Short mmCIF file of N, CA and C in Angstrom, two decimals:
data_model
loop_
_atom_site.label_atom_id
_atom_site.label_comp_id
_atom_site.label_asym_id
_atom_site.label_seq_id
_atom_site.Cartn_x
_atom_site.Cartn_y
_atom_site.Cartn_z
N MET J 1 93.27 129.35 98.71
CA MET J 1 92.19 130.29 98.90
C MET J 1 91.13 130.02 97.83
N PRO J 2 89.88 129.89 98.23
CA PRO J 2 88.81 129.63 97.25
C PRO J 2 88.63 130.79 96.29
N LYS J 3 88.09 130.47 95.11
CA LYS J 3 87.89 131.50 94.09
C LYS J 3 86.96 132.59 94.56
N ALA J 4 85.92 132.23 95.29
CA ALA J 4 84.95 133.22 95.75
C ALA J 4 85.63 134.24 96.68
N ALA J 5 86.49 133.76 97.53
CA ALA J 5 87.19 134.66 98.44
C ALA J 5 88.12 135.59 97.68
N ARG J 6 88.81 135.04 96.68
CA ARG J 6 89.69 135.89 95.86
C ARG J 6 88.90 136.96 95.13
N LYS J 7 87.74 136.59 94.58
CA LYS J 7 86.92 137.57 93.87
C LYS J 7 86.44 138.65 94.82
N ARG J 8 86.04 138.24 96.04
CA ARG J 8 85.57 139.20 97.03
C ARG J 8 86.69 140.18 97.39
N ILE J 9 87.90 139.68 97.55
CA ILE J 9 89.05 140.54 97.88
C ILE J 9 89.33 141.49 96.73
N ARG J 10 89.28 140.99 95.52
CA ARG J 10 89.52 141.85 94.35
C ARG J 10 88.48 142.96 94.27
N ARG J 11 87.19 142.59 94.45
CA ARG J 11 86.13 143.60 94.36
C ARG J 11 86.31 144.66 95.44
N THR J 12 86.61 144.24 96.67
CA THR J 12 86.80 145.19 97.77
C THR J 12 87.99 146.09 97.47
N PHE J 13 89.07 145.50 97.00
CA PHE J 13 90.27 146.26 96.68
C PHE J 13 89.99 147.27 95.57
N ARG J 14 89.27 146.83 94.54
CA ARG J 14 88.96 147.74 93.43
C ARG J 14 88.04 148.86 93.86
N LYS J 15 87.08 148.59 94.73
CA LYS J 15 86.19 149.64 95.22
C LYS J 15 86.96 150.69 95.99
N LYS J 16 87.87 150.23 96.84
CA LYS J 16 88.67 151.17 97.62
C LYS J 16 89.54 152.02 96.72
N LEU J 17 90.11 151.41 95.68
CA LEU J 17 90.95 152.16 94.76
C LEU J 17 90.13 153.17 93.97
N SER J 18 88.94 152.80 93.55
CA SER J 18 88.14 153.71 92.74
C SER J 18 87.60 154.86 93.57
N ASN J 19 87.49 154.70 94.87
CA ASN J 19 86.99 155.77 95.73
C ASN J 19 87.97 156.93 95.85
N ASN J 20 89.23 156.66 95.82
CA ASN J 20 90.25 157.71 95.96
C ASN J 20 90.88 158.01 94.61
N SER J 21 90.96 159.29 94.27
CA SER J 21 91.54 159.66 92.98
C SER J 21 93.04 159.37 92.96
N ASP J 22 93.73 159.57 94.09
CA ASP J 22 95.15 159.27 94.15
C ASP J 22 95.40 157.77 93.98
N MET J 23 94.56 157.00 94.58
CA MET J 23 94.73 155.56 94.50
C MET J 23 94.43 155.04 93.09
N ALA J 24 93.63 155.76 92.34
CA ALA J 24 93.31 155.35 90.98
C ALA J 24 94.58 155.35 90.11
N GLU J 25 95.44 156.31 90.37
CA GLU J 25 96.70 156.35 89.62
C GLU J 25 97.58 155.15 89.98
N MET J 26 97.55 154.77 91.25
CA MET J 26 98.36 153.63 91.68
C MET J 26 97.83 152.33 91.08
N LYS J 27 96.54 152.27 90.83
CA LYS J 27 95.94 151.07 90.26
C LYS J 27 96.56 150.76 88.90
N SER J 28 96.79 151.80 88.14
CA SER J 28 97.38 151.59 86.82
C SER J 28 98.87 151.25 86.92
N MET J 29 99.51 151.67 87.99
CA MET J 29 100.94 151.42 88.15
C MET J 29 101.23 149.99 88.59
N PHE J 30 100.37 149.42 89.45
CA PHE J 30 100.63 148.12 90.02
C PHE J 30 99.58 147.10 89.60
N ARG J 31 100.04 145.90 89.32
CA ARG J 31 99.14 144.81 88.96
C ARG J 31 98.91 143.95 90.19
N GLU J 32 97.68 143.60 90.45
CA GLU J 32 97.34 142.81 91.62
C GLU J 32 97.76 141.36 91.41
N VAL J 33 98.42 140.80 92.40
CA VAL J 33 98.87 139.41 92.31
C VAL J 33 98.41 138.69 93.58
N LEU J 34 97.59 137.65 93.42
CA LEU J 34 97.15 136.84 94.55
C LEU J 34 97.61 135.41 94.33
N PRO J 35 98.14 134.77 95.36
CA PRO J 35 98.58 133.39 95.19
C PRO J 35 97.39 132.45 94.98
N LYS J 36 97.54 131.49 94.08
CA LYS J 36 96.45 130.56 93.80
C LYS J 36 96.50 129.36 94.75
N GLN J 37 97.67 129.04 95.25
CA GLN J 37 97.79 127.95 96.21
C GLN J 37 99.01 128.18 97.08
N GLY J 38 99.09 127.48 98.19
CA GLY J 38 100.23 127.61 99.08
C GLY J 38 100.01 128.69 100.11
N GLN J 39 101.03 128.92 100.89
CA GLN J 39 100.95 129.91 101.96
C GLN J 39 101.75 131.15 101.58
N LEU J 40 101.25 132.27 102.05
CA LEU J 40 101.94 133.54 101.83
C LEU J 40 102.66 133.90 103.13
N SER J 41 103.95 134.08 103.05
CA SER J 41 104.70 134.45 104.26
C SER J 41 105.67 135.57 103.92
N VAL J 42 105.94 136.36 104.93
CA VAL J 42 106.87 137.48 104.78
C VAL J 42 107.95 137.31 105.84
N GLU J 43 109.20 137.34 105.42
CA GLU J 43 110.31 137.24 106.35
C GLU J 43 110.99 138.60 106.45
N ASP J 44 111.13 139.03 107.67
CA ASP J 44 111.80 140.31 107.90
C ASP J 44 113.14 140.01 108.54
N ILE J 45 114.21 140.19 107.80
CA ILE J 45 115.55 139.93 108.30
C ILE J 45 116.18 141.27 108.65
N THR J 46 116.55 141.41 109.92
CA THR J 46 117.18 142.66 110.33
C THR J 46 118.65 142.64 109.92
N THR J 47 119.09 143.73 109.38
CA THR J 47 120.48 143.86 108.98
C THR J 47 121.07 145.11 109.61
N MET J 48 122.38 145.13 109.71
CA MET J 48 123.04 146.31 110.26
C MET J 48 123.07 147.41 109.21
N VAL J 49 122.82 148.62 109.66
CA VAL J 49 122.88 149.78 108.79
C VAL J 49 124.09 150.60 109.20
N LEU J 50 125.00 150.80 108.27
CA LEU J 50 126.21 151.56 108.58
C LEU J 50 125.95 153.04 108.36
N CYS J 51 126.23 153.83 109.38
CA CYS J 51 126.04 155.27 109.31
C CYS J 51 127.39 155.96 109.18
N LYS J 52 127.33 157.19 108.75
CA LYS J 52 128.55 157.98 108.66
C LYS J 52 129.10 158.19 110.07
N PRO J 53 130.39 157.95 110.29
CA PRO J 53 130.93 158.09 111.64
C PRO J 53 130.92 159.55 112.09
N LYS J 54 130.63 159.74 113.36
CA LYS J 54 130.61 161.08 113.92
C LYS J 54 131.88 161.25 114.74
N LEU J 55 132.66 162.25 114.40
CA LEU J 55 133.91 162.50 115.10
C LEU J 55 133.63 163.31 116.36
N LEU J 56 134.09 162.79 117.48
CA LEU J 56 133.92 163.49 118.74
C LEU J 56 135.25 164.11 119.14
N PRO J 57 135.23 165.32 119.69
CA PRO J 57 136.50 165.94 120.10
C PRO J 57 137.11 165.18 121.28
N LEU J 58 138.43 165.13 121.30
CA LEU J 58 139.11 164.47 122.41
C LEU J 58 138.98 165.27 123.70
N LYS J 59 138.92 166.59 123.55
CA LYS J 59 138.74 167.47 124.70
C LYS J 59 137.45 168.27 124.50
N SER J 60 136.77 168.51 125.58
CA SER J 60 135.55 169.31 125.48
C SER J 60 135.94 170.78 125.28
N LEU J 61 135.01 171.55 124.78
CA LEU J 61 135.26 172.97 124.55
C LEU J 61 135.55 173.68 125.87
N THR J 62 134.84 173.29 126.92
CA THR J 62 135.05 173.91 128.22
C THR J 62 136.47 173.65 128.72
N LEU J 63 136.93 172.42 128.57
CA LEU J 63 138.29 172.08 128.99
C LEU J 63 139.32 172.88 128.18
N GLU J 64 139.09 173.02 126.89
CA GLU J 64 140.02 173.81 126.06
C GLU J 64 140.04 175.26 126.51
N LYS J 65 138.88 175.83 126.84
CA LYS J 65 138.82 177.23 127.31
C LYS J 65 139.58 177.38 128.63
N LEU J 66 139.37 176.42 129.53
CA LEU J 66 140.07 176.48 130.81
C LEU J 66 141.59 176.39 130.62
N GLU J 67 142.03 175.52 129.72
CA GLU J 67 143.47 175.40 129.46
C GLU J 67 144.02 176.70 128.88
N LYS J 68 143.27 177.35 127.98
CA LYS J 68 143.73 178.62 127.41
C LYS J 68 143.82 179.69 128.48
N MET J 69 142.82 179.73 129.37
CA MET J 69 142.84 180.72 130.45
C MET J 69 144.03 180.47 131.37
N GLN J 70 144.30 179.22 131.69
CA GLN J 70 145.43 178.88 132.55
C GLN J 70 146.75 179.25 131.89
N GLN J 71 146.85 178.97 130.60
CA GLN J 71 148.06 179.31 129.85
C GLN J 71 148.26 180.82 129.83
N ALA J 72 147.17 181.57 129.62
CA ALA J 72 147.27 183.03 129.60
C ALA J 72 147.70 183.56 130.96
N ALA J 73 147.16 182.97 132.03
CA ALA J 73 147.52 183.40 133.39
C ALA J 73 149.00 183.11 133.65
N GLN J 74 149.49 181.95 133.24
CA GLN J 74 150.90 181.62 133.43
C GLN J 74 151.79 182.56 132.64
N ASN J 75 151.39 182.91 131.42
CA ASN J 75 152.17 183.85 130.60
C ASN J 75 152.23 185.23 131.28
N THR J 76 151.11 185.65 131.84
CA THR J 76 151.07 186.95 132.53
C THR J 76 152.02 186.95 133.73
N ILE J 77 152.00 185.86 134.50
CA ILE J 77 152.89 185.75 135.67
C ILE J 77 154.35 185.77 135.23
N ARG J 78 154.67 185.07 134.17
CA ARG J 78 156.06 185.06 133.65
C ARG J 78 156.50 186.46 133.24
N GLN J 79 155.60 187.16 132.55
CA GLN J 79 155.94 188.52 132.11
C GLN J 79 156.17 189.42 133.32
N GLN J 80 155.34 189.29 134.36
CA GLN J 80 155.51 190.11 135.55
C GLN J 80 156.83 189.79 136.24
N GLU J 81 157.16 188.50 136.32
CA GLU J 81 158.43 188.10 136.94
C GLU J 81 159.61 188.65 136.15
N MET J 82 159.53 188.58 134.83
CA MET J 82 160.61 189.10 133.98
C MET J 82 160.74 190.62 134.20
N ALA J 83 159.59 191.31 134.30
CA ALA J 83 159.62 192.76 134.50
C ALA J 83 160.24 193.09 135.85
N GLU J 84 159.93 192.30 136.88
CA GLU J 84 160.51 192.54 138.22
C GLU J 84 162.02 192.30 138.21
N LYS J 85 162.48 191.30 137.47
CA LYS J 85 163.92 191.03 137.40
C LYS J 85 164.67 192.14 136.68
N GLU J 86 164.02 192.73 135.68
CA GLU J 86 164.66 193.77 134.91
C GLU J 86 164.73 195.08 135.69
N GLN J 87 163.74 195.36 136.53
CA GLN J 87 163.73 196.62 137.29
C GLN J 87 164.92 196.74 138.23
N PRO J 88 165.26 195.75 139.03
CA PRO J 88 166.45 195.91 139.90
C PRO J 88 167.73 196.09 139.09
N GLN J 89 167.84 195.48 137.96
CA GLN J 89 169.03 195.62 137.14
C GLN J 89 169.15 197.03 136.61
N ILE J 90 168.05 197.67 136.31
CA ILE J 90 168.06 199.04 135.78
C ILE J 90 168.48 200.01 136.91
N ASN J 91 168.03 199.79 138.15
CA ASN J 91 168.34 200.67 139.26
C ASN J 91 169.83 200.61 139.62
N HIS J 92 170.53 199.55 139.40
CA HIS J 92 171.94 199.45 139.76
C HIS J 92 172.78 200.16 138.81
#
């Protein structure tokens, strides 16, 4: 890159920084670096990001509710059957 182009870029960059008060603070934090020769390239390598595993229930909540209701119904039927068996025994 020719010197004139580098100077033009620096001047433009400095003007933009001086226009914004927030950017003025950044100017002091970072030093400008421009390559004097060669090519500038950026390589973006995608990598896998591991996330915290999410545990999924083996049974849905609806299925669990249905199973509880079915179990309760079966228990009620058993109790009624036991009560019916006990009543004839009491009458004898």
